mmCIF file of C-alpha atoms and ligand atoms in Angstrom:
data_model
loop_
_atom_site.group_PDB
_atom_site.id
_atom_site.type_symbol
_atom_site.label_atom_id
_atom_site.label_comp_id
_atom_site.label_asym_id
_atom_site.label_seq_id
_atom_site.Cartn_x
_atom_site.Cartn_y
_atom_site.Cartn_z
ATOM 1 C CA MET A 1 0.000 0.000 0.000
ATOM 2 C CA LYS A 2 1.714 3.172 -1.229
ATOM 3 C CA LYS A 3 1.172 6.465 0.549
ATOM 4 C CA VAL A 4 -0.332 9.219 -1.629
ATOM 5 C CA THR A 5 2.300 11.954 -1.867
ATOM 6 C CA ILE A 6 2.231 15.576 -2.972
ATOM 7 C CA PRO A 7 3.843 14.732 -6.352
ATOM 8 C CA ASP A 8 1.059 12.126 -6.781
ATOM 9 C CA VAL A 9 -1.637 14.747 -6.085
ATOM 10 C CA VAL A 10 -0.009 17.277 -8.416
ATOM 11 C CA ALA A 11 0.402 14.645 -11.171
ATOM 12 C CA MET A 12 -3.317 13.808 -11.047
ATOM 13 C CA LYS A 13 -4.091 17.098 -12.786
ATOM 14 C CA ALA A 14 -1.838 16.274 -15.752
ATOM 15 C CA LYS A 15 -3.202 12.732 -15.901
ATOM 16 C CA GLY A 16 -6.793 13.995 -15.800
ATOM 17 C CA ARG A 17 -7.495 11.792 -12.793
ATOM 18 C CA ARG A 18 -9.959 13.599 -10.532
ATOM 19 C CA ILE A 19 -8.851 14.062 -6.914
ATOM 20 C CA VAL A 20 -11.141 12.724 -4.164
ATOM 21 C CA MET A 21 -10.871 14.578 -0.858
ATOM 22 C CA VAL A 22 -13.026 14.126 2.251
ATOM 23 C CA THR A 23 -12.835 15.563 5.745
ATOM 24 C CA ALA A 24 -12.275 13.422 8.836
ATOM 25 C CA TYR A 25 -11.746 14.323 12.461
ATOM 26 C CA ASP A 26 -11.067 11.017 14.229
ATOM 27 C CA ALA A 27 -9.214 7.743 13.763
ATOM 28 C CA ALA A 28 -12.329 5.575 13.190
ATOM 29 C CA PHE A 29 -13.630 7.464 10.154
ATOM 30 C CA ALA A 30 -10.103 8.107 8.866
ATOM 31 C CA ARG A 31 -9.601 4.328 8.744
ATOM 32 C CA ILE A 32 -12.802 3.799 6.732
ATOM 33 C CA PHE A 33 -12.002 6.594 4.250
ATOM 34 C CA ASP A 34 -8.427 5.382 3.906
ATOM 35 C CA GLU A 35 -9.638 1.854 3.127
ATOM 36 C CA ALA A 36 -12.066 3.351 0.597
ATOM 37 C CA ASP A 37 -9.082 4.664 -1.358
ATOM 38 C CA VAL A 38 -9.771 8.400 -1.128
ATOM 39 C CA ASP A 39 -6.772 10.434 -2.277
ATOM 40 C CA VAL A 40 -6.759 13.153 0.374
ATOM 41 C CA ILE A 41 -8.119 13.369 3.928
ATOM 42 C CA LEU A 42 -8.552 16.903 5.259
ATOM 43 C CA VAL A 43 -8.743 17.594 8.974
ATOM 44 C CA GLY A 44 -10.850 20.684 8.316
ATOM 45 C CA ASP A 45 -11.506 23.463 10.773
ATOM 46 C CA SER A 46 -15.136 22.615 9.971
ATOM 47 C CA LEU A 47 -14.341 20.497 13.058
ATOM 48 C CA GLY A 48 -15.609 23.513 15.010
ATOM 49 C CA MET A 49 -19.065 23.274 13.471
ATOM 50 C CA VAL A 50 -19.701 19.586 12.761
ATOM 51 C CA VAL A 51 -17.926 18.056 15.782
ATOM 52 C CA LEU A 52 -17.608 20.762 18.433
ATOM 53 C CA GLY A 53 -20.997 22.399 17.808
ATOM 54 C CA PHE A 54 -19.893 26.012 17.287
ATOM 55 C CA PRO A 55 -21.870 28.237 14.871
ATOM 56 C CA ASP A 56 -18.748 28.937 12.759
ATOM 57 C CA THR A 57 -15.063 27.974 12.493
ATOM 58 C CA LEU A 58 -13.649 30.965 14.372
ATOM 59 C CA SER A 59 -13.403 29.284 17.795
ATOM 60 C CA VAL A 60 -11.194 26.409 16.620
ATOM 61 C CA THR A 61 -7.741 26.458 18.227
ATOM 62 C CA MET A 62 -4.352 25.036 17.310
ATOM 63 C CA GLU A 63 -4.730 22.585 20.208
ATOM 64 C CA ASP A 64 -8.040 21.343 18.696
ATOM 65 C CA MET A 65 -6.429 20.918 15.290
ATOM 66 C CA ILE A 66 -3.349 19.157 16.661
ATOM 67 C CA ARG A 67 -5.405 16.706 18.729
ATOM 68 C CA HIS A 68 -7.674 15.778 15.815
ATOM 69 C CA THR A 69 -4.838 15.680 13.272
ATOM 70 C CA GLU A 70 -3.012 13.198 15.522
ATOM 71 C CA ALA A 71 -6.173 11.075 15.727
ATOM 72 C CA VAL A 72 -6.717 11.078 11.953
ATOM 73 C CA ALA A 73 -3.027 10.313 11.352
ATOM 74 C CA ARG A 74 -3.312 7.265 13.618
ATOM 75 C CA GLY A 75 -6.292 6.038 11.582
ATOM 76 C CA SER A 76 -4.970 6.598 8.065
ATOM 77 C CA LYS A 77 -2.012 4.908 6.422
ATOM 78 C CA ARG A 78 -2.364 5.655 2.728
ATOM 79 C CA ALA A 79 -4.249 8.903 2.013
ATOM 80 C CA HIS A 80 -2.464 12.251 1.747
ATOM 81 C CA LEU A 81 -3.237 14.055 5.030
ATOM 82 C CA VAL A 82 -3.854 17.803 5.120
ATOM 83 C CA ALA A 83 -4.617 19.845 8.249
ATOM 84 C CA ASP A 84 -6.354 23.217 8.317
ATOM 85 C CA MET A 85 -4.653 26.173 9.964
ATOM 86 C CA PRO A 86 -7.302 27.619 12.289
ATOM 87 C CA PHE A 87 -8.283 31.280 12.616
ATOM 88 C CA LEU A 88 -5.497 33.437 14.148
ATOM 89 C CA SER A 89 -2.861 30.723 13.782
ATOM 90 C CA TYR A 90 -1.332 32.316 10.653
ATOM 91 C CA GLN A 91 -2.711 35.864 10.324
ATOM 92 C CA THR A 92 -0.789 37.556 13.152
ATOM 93 C CA SER A 93 2.804 37.130 11.933
ATOM 94 C CA ILE A 94 4.850 35.047 9.523
ATOM 95 C CA PRO A 95 7.062 33.446 12.220
ATOM 96 C CA GLU A 96 3.942 32.386 14.118
ATOM 97 C CA ALA A 97 2.408 31.017 10.913
ATOM 98 C CA ILE A 98 5.537 28.947 10.178
ATOM 99 C CA ARG A 99 5.684 27.617 13.735
ATOM 100 C CA ASN A 100 2.000 26.629 13.745
ATOM 101 C CA ALA A 101 2.216 25.046 10.302
ATOM 102 C CA GLY A 102 5.200 23.018 11.511
ATOM 103 C CA ARG A 103 3.263 21.860 14.586
ATOM 104 C CA LEU A 104 0.564 20.422 12.305
ATOM 105 C CA LEU A 105 3.219 18.492 10.374
ATOM 106 C CA GLN A 106 4.593 17.208 13.682
ATOM 107 C CA ALA A 107 1.037 16.072 14.511
ATOM 108 C CA GLY A 108 1.044 13.876 11.392
ATOM 109 C CA ALA A 109 -0.153 16.051 8.496
ATOM 110 C CA ALA A 110 1.804 16.115 5.234
ATOM 111 C CA ALA A 111 0.555 19.605 4.343
ATOM 112 C CA VAL A 112 -1.420 22.517 5.762
ATOM 113 C CA LYS A 113 -4.322 24.448 4.278
ATOM 114 C CA LEU A 114 -4.937 28.130 4.898
ATOM 115 C CA GLU A 115 -7.529 30.599 3.665
ATOM 116 C CA GLY A 116 -6.783 33.689 1.600
ATOM 117 C CA GLY A 117 -5.276 34.692 -1.727
ATOM 118 C CA ARG A 118 -3.245 37.812 -2.513
ATOM 119 C CA SER A 119 -3.417 38.956 1.143
ATOM 120 C CA MET A 120 -1.781 35.684 2.267
ATOM 121 C CA GLU A 121 0.812 35.522 -0.511
ATOM 122 C CA ALA A 122 3.817 36.327 1.706
ATOM 123 C CA THR A 123 2.638 33.907 4.398
ATOM 124 C CA ILE A 124 2.134 31.037 1.938
ATOM 125 C CA ARG A 125 5.563 31.738 0.406
ATOM 126 C CA ALA A 126 7.299 31.775 3.803
ATOM 127 C CA ILE A 127 5.669 28.510 4.943
ATOM 128 C CA ALA A 128 6.314 26.763 1.620
ATOM 129 C CA GLN A 129 9.970 27.901 1.679
ATOM 130 C CA CYS A 130 10.338 25.986 4.956
ATOM 131 C CA ASP A 131 9.322 22.819 3.061
ATOM 132 C CA ILE A 132 5.912 22.814 4.678
ATOM 133 C CA PRO A 133 3.566 22.167 1.737
ATOM 134 C CA VAL A 134 0.608 24.544 1.516
ATOM 135 C CA MET A 135 -2.839 23.989 0.036
ATOM 136 C CA GLY A 136 -4.556 27.335 -0.622
ATOM 137 C CA HIS A 137 -8.261 28.057 -0.107
ATOM 138 C CA ILE A 138 -9.990 30.911 -1.948
ATOM 139 C CA GLY A 139 -13.489 32.051 -2.950
ATOM 140 C CA LEU A 140 -15.880 31.543 -0.046
ATOM 141 C CA THR A 141 -13.498 31.442 2.921
ATOM 142 C CA PRO A 142 -15.429 30.534 6.094
ATOM 143 C CA GLN A 143 -12.978 32.310 8.419
ATOM 144 C CA SER A 144 -14.016 35.565 6.672
ATOM 145 C CA ILE A 145 -17.697 35.046 7.476
ATOM 146 C CA HIS A 146 -18.105 38.518 8.995
ATOM 147 C CA ARG A 147 -16.492 40.340 6.043
ATOM 148 C CA MET A 148 -18.598 38.323 3.580
ATOM 149 C CA GLY A 149 -21.789 38.860 5.609
ATOM 150 C CA GLY A 150 -22.555 35.114 5.712
ATOM 151 C CA TYR A 151 -21.778 31.992 3.714
ATOM 152 C CA LYS A 152 -22.508 33.505 0.296
ATOM 153 C CA VAL A 153 -21.405 32.460 -3.163
ATOM 154 C CA GLN A 154 -18.433 34.640 -4.163
ATOM 155 C CA GLY A 155 -17.332 35.832 -7.598
ATOM 156 C CA LYS A 156 -20.710 36.691 -9.049
ATOM 157 C CA THR A 157 -19.812 40.271 -9.993
ATOM 158 C CA ASP A 158 -17.038 41.209 -12.443
ATOM 159 C CA SER A 159 -14.919 42.842 -9.759
ATOM 160 C CA GLN A 160 -15.251 39.854 -7.384
ATOM 161 C CA ARG A 161 -14.454 37.537 -10.272
ATOM 162 C CA GLU A 162 -11.257 39.478 -11.091
ATOM 163 C CA ARG A 163 -10.244 39.439 -7.436
ATOM 164 C CA ILE A 164 -10.679 35.672 -7.122
ATOM 165 C CA ILE A 165 -8.676 35.048 -10.303
ATOM 166 C CA ASP A 166 -5.945 37.278 -8.882
ATOM 167 C CA ASP A 167 -6.115 35.328 -5.592
ATOM 168 C CA ALA A 168 -5.684 32.066 -7.512
ATOM 169 C CA LYS A 169 -2.583 33.372 -9.308
ATOM 170 C CA ALA A 170 -1.126 34.699 -6.045
ATOM 171 C CA VAL A 171 -1.590 31.372 -4.258
ATOM 172 C CA GLN A 172 0.095 29.469 -7.094
ATOM 173 C CA ASP A 173 2.941 32.010 -7.460
ATOM 174 C CA ALA A 174 3.580 31.857 -3.708
ATOM 175 C CA GLY A 175 4.287 28.135 -3.959
ATOM 176 C CA ALA A 176 1.057 26.367 -2.964
ATOM 177 C CA TYR A 177 0.841 22.877 -4.484
ATOM 178 C CA SER A 178 -2.963 22.892 -4.798
ATOM 179 C CA VAL A 179 -5.923 25.108 -3.975
ATOM 180 C CA VAL A 180 -9.468 24.656 -2.712
ATOM 181 C CA LEU A 181 -12.065 26.693 -4.602
ATOM 182 C CA GLU A 182 -15.161 27.146 -2.453
ATOM 183 C CA GLY A 183 -18.556 28.658 -3.263
ATOM 184 C CA ILE A 184 -17.969 30.175 -6.699
ATOM 185 C CA PRO A 185 -19.861 29.890 -10.000
ATOM 186 C CA THR A 186 -19.093 26.835 -12.162
ATOM 187 C CA ALA A 187 -17.724 29.005 -14.998
ATOM 188 C CA LEU A 188 -15.233 30.682 -12.658
ATOM 189 C CA GLY A 189 -14.145 27.296 -11.265
ATOM 190 C CA ASP A 190 -13.573 26.185 -14.849
ATOM 191 C CA GLU A 191 -11.610 29.329 -15.748
ATOM 192 C CA ILE A 192 -9.311 29.096 -12.703
ATOM 193 C CA THR A 193 -8.754 25.349 -13.222
ATOM 194 C CA ALA A 194 -7.671 26.008 -16.830
ATOM 195 C CA LEU A 195 -5.464 28.944 -15.784
ATOM 196 C CA LEU A 196 -3.521 27.224 -12.988
ATOM 197 C CA SER A 197 -0.924 24.500 -13.303
ATOM 198 C CA ILE A 198 -1.619 23.320 -9.717
ATOM 199 C CA PRO A 199 -4.722 21.199 -9.043
ATOM 200 C CA THR A 200 -7.957 22.859 -7.960
ATOM 201 C CA ILE A 201 -10.242 21.023 -5.537
ATOM 202 C CA GLY A 202 -13.789 22.314 -5.540
ATOM 203 C CA ILE A 203 -16.588 22.534 -2.997
ATOM 204 C CA GLY A 204 -19.538 24.315 -4.524
ATOM 205 C CA ALA A 205 -17.290 25.334 -7.430
ATOM 206 C CA GLY A 206 -18.695 23.156 -10.216
ATOM 207 C CA VAL A 207 -17.693 20.007 -12.030
ATOM 208 C CA HIS A 208 -14.648 21.336 -13.903
ATOM 209 C CA CYS A 209 -12.317 21.462 -10.892
ATOM 210 C CA ASP A 210 -9.496 18.901 -10.781
ATOM 211 C CA GLY A 211 -11.060 17.308 -7.696
ATOM 212 C CA GLN A 212 -13.922 17.596 -5.251
ATOM 213 C CA VAL A 213 -14.111 17.779 -1.455
ATOM 214 C CA LEU A 214 -17.073 17.395 0.879
ATOM 215 C CA VAL A 215 -17.424 17.553 4.652
ATOM 216 C CA MET A 216 -18.063 13.993 5.890
ATOM 217 C CA HIS A 217 -21.116 14.877 7.981
ATOM 218 C CA ASP A 218 -22.695 16.404 4.871
ATOM 219 C CA PHE A 219 -22.185 13.575 2.371
ATOM 220 C CA LEU A 220 -23.059 10.979 5.018
ATOM 221 C CA GLY A 221 -26.357 12.726 5.816
ATOM 222 C CA MET A 222 -25.693 13.273 9.525
ATOM 223 C CA PHE A 223 -27.755 16.469 9.787
ATOM 224 C CA ASP A 224 -31.371 16.999 8.785
ATOM 225 C CA ASP A 225 -31.296 20.788 9.161
ATOM 226 C CA PHE A 226 -28.356 21.644 6.845
ATOM 227 C CA MET A 227 -28.577 21.002 3.127
ATOM 228 C CA PRO A 228 -26.821 23.619 0.998
ATOM 229 C CA LYS A 229 -27.127 23.292 -2.789
ATOM 230 C CA PHE A 230 -23.527 22.045 -3.242
ATOM 231 C CA VAL A 231 -23.978 19.065 -0.907
ATOM 232 C CA LYS A 232 -25.088 15.660 -2.126
ATOM 233 C CA ARG A 233 -26.007 13.192 0.583
ATOM 234 C CA PHE A 234 -24.607 9.851 -0.544
ATOM 235 C CA THR A 235 -26.364 8.168 2.370
ATOM 236 C CA GLU A 236 -28.670 9.130 5.247
ATOM 237 C CA LEU A 237 -26.738 8.043 8.344
ATOM 238 C CA ARG A 238 -28.770 10.045 10.816
ATOM 239 C CA LYS A 239 -31.780 7.705 10.542
ATOM 240 C CA PRO A 240 -30.025 4.340 11.204
ATOM 241 C CA VAL A 241 -28.027 5.928 14.028
ATOM 242 C CA ARG A 242 -31.226 7.263 15.567
ATOM 243 C CA ASP A 243 -32.975 3.885 15.079
ATOM 244 C CA ALA A 244 -30.062 2.060 16.729
ATOM 245 C CA VAL A 245 -30.004 4.265 19.797
ATOM 246 C CA ASP A 246 -33.818 4.007 20.066
ATOM 247 C CA SER A 247 -33.521 0.188 19.993
ATOM 248 C CA PHE A 248 -30.777 0.225 22.628
ATOM 249 C CA SER A 249 -32.890 2.478 24.890
ATOM 250 C CA ARG A 250 -35.946 0.262 24.461
ATOM 251 C CA GLU A 251 -34.041 -2.933 25.259
ATOM 252 C CA VAL A 252 -32.336 -1.406 28.305
ATOM 253 C CA ARG A 253 -35.662 -0.151 29.609
ATOM 254 C CA ASP A 254 -37.586 -3.387 29.014
ATOM 255 C CA GLY A 255 -34.717 -5.535 30.323
ATOM 256 C CA THR A 256 -34.035 -7.497 27.110
ATOM 257 C CA PHE A 257 -30.473 -6.188 26.841
ATOM 258 C CA PRO A 258 -28.044 -7.598 27.850
ATOM 259 C CA GLY A 259 -29.188 -11.125 26.981
ATOM 260 C CA GLU A 260 -27.513 -14.381 27.939
ATOM 261 C CA GLU A 261 -25.206 -14.159 24.923
ATOM 262 C CA HIS A 262 -23.860 -10.762 26.090
ATOM 263 C CA SER A 263 -23.393 -11.811 29.716
ATOM 264 C CA PHE A 264 -20.543 -13.480 31.607
HETATM 265 O O1 KIV B 301 -12.843 23.030 6.985
HETATM 266 C C1 KIV B 301 -13.193 22.358 5.998
HETATM 267 O O2 KIV B 301 -13.819 21.295 6.112
HETATM 268 C C2 KIV B 301 -12.843 22.871 4.686
HETATM 269 C C3 KIV B 301 -13.474 22.222 3.497
HETATM 270 C C4 KIV B 301 -14.878 22.649 3.417
HETATM 271 C C5 KIV B 301 -12.738 22.498 2.257
HETATM 272 O O3 KIV B 301 -12.098 23.788 4.575
#
């Protein structure tokens, strides 16, 4: 079983092989996704929302990311592992950004992801020059929720479109080996994918990206109150989980569990 490396991910664009990326936050799911042959596992700072129950990603800390990156690293042997840099771990200064990026590699990631384009160019360059591979993230950047006024599709106007194209060029020029395009029109995803030599991985960015990523709780159907247009639920896990816990409760209450076969 060969580990997926950064040259492998980069080569997928040239080969026209679409990149499959999913999020994971613990060893158990990382093991399943790894066995399923996904190319990239992302320990996303979506952790804050889907696991820790915060309304956005802004409360996630480096300690949270390190703990969950270590867990995912223990569960995965083959997939390329990327860890998100959380809010305030890279914006305050370049030395702090390098140190925090390095801590995520020490936790088991092979690369870090950070949000921002032209404004993060110097930071991406400095981290990448330390041989810490960087995946960019532009378009709808959840850590900028307050500037954007919510989770809104970006790049609909001409000026926004120009800015996102400029962000894409900046991220590539700074040395990122790939970039996530989030929440932009399909045509813009197509244009950026054709423009860049590094792979683009889309979430709500249309079918023309070099790969696709989804948050695991979304494609597994774990929530019944969150269904944005870009999400496809490939199963509905919430229902069997709910049914199982209902059955357990019933059997505990009526005394049928544990039976003889579960007793010593
Ligand atoms: O945090 C995350 O899960 C992400 C993906 C949505 C790309 O950044």
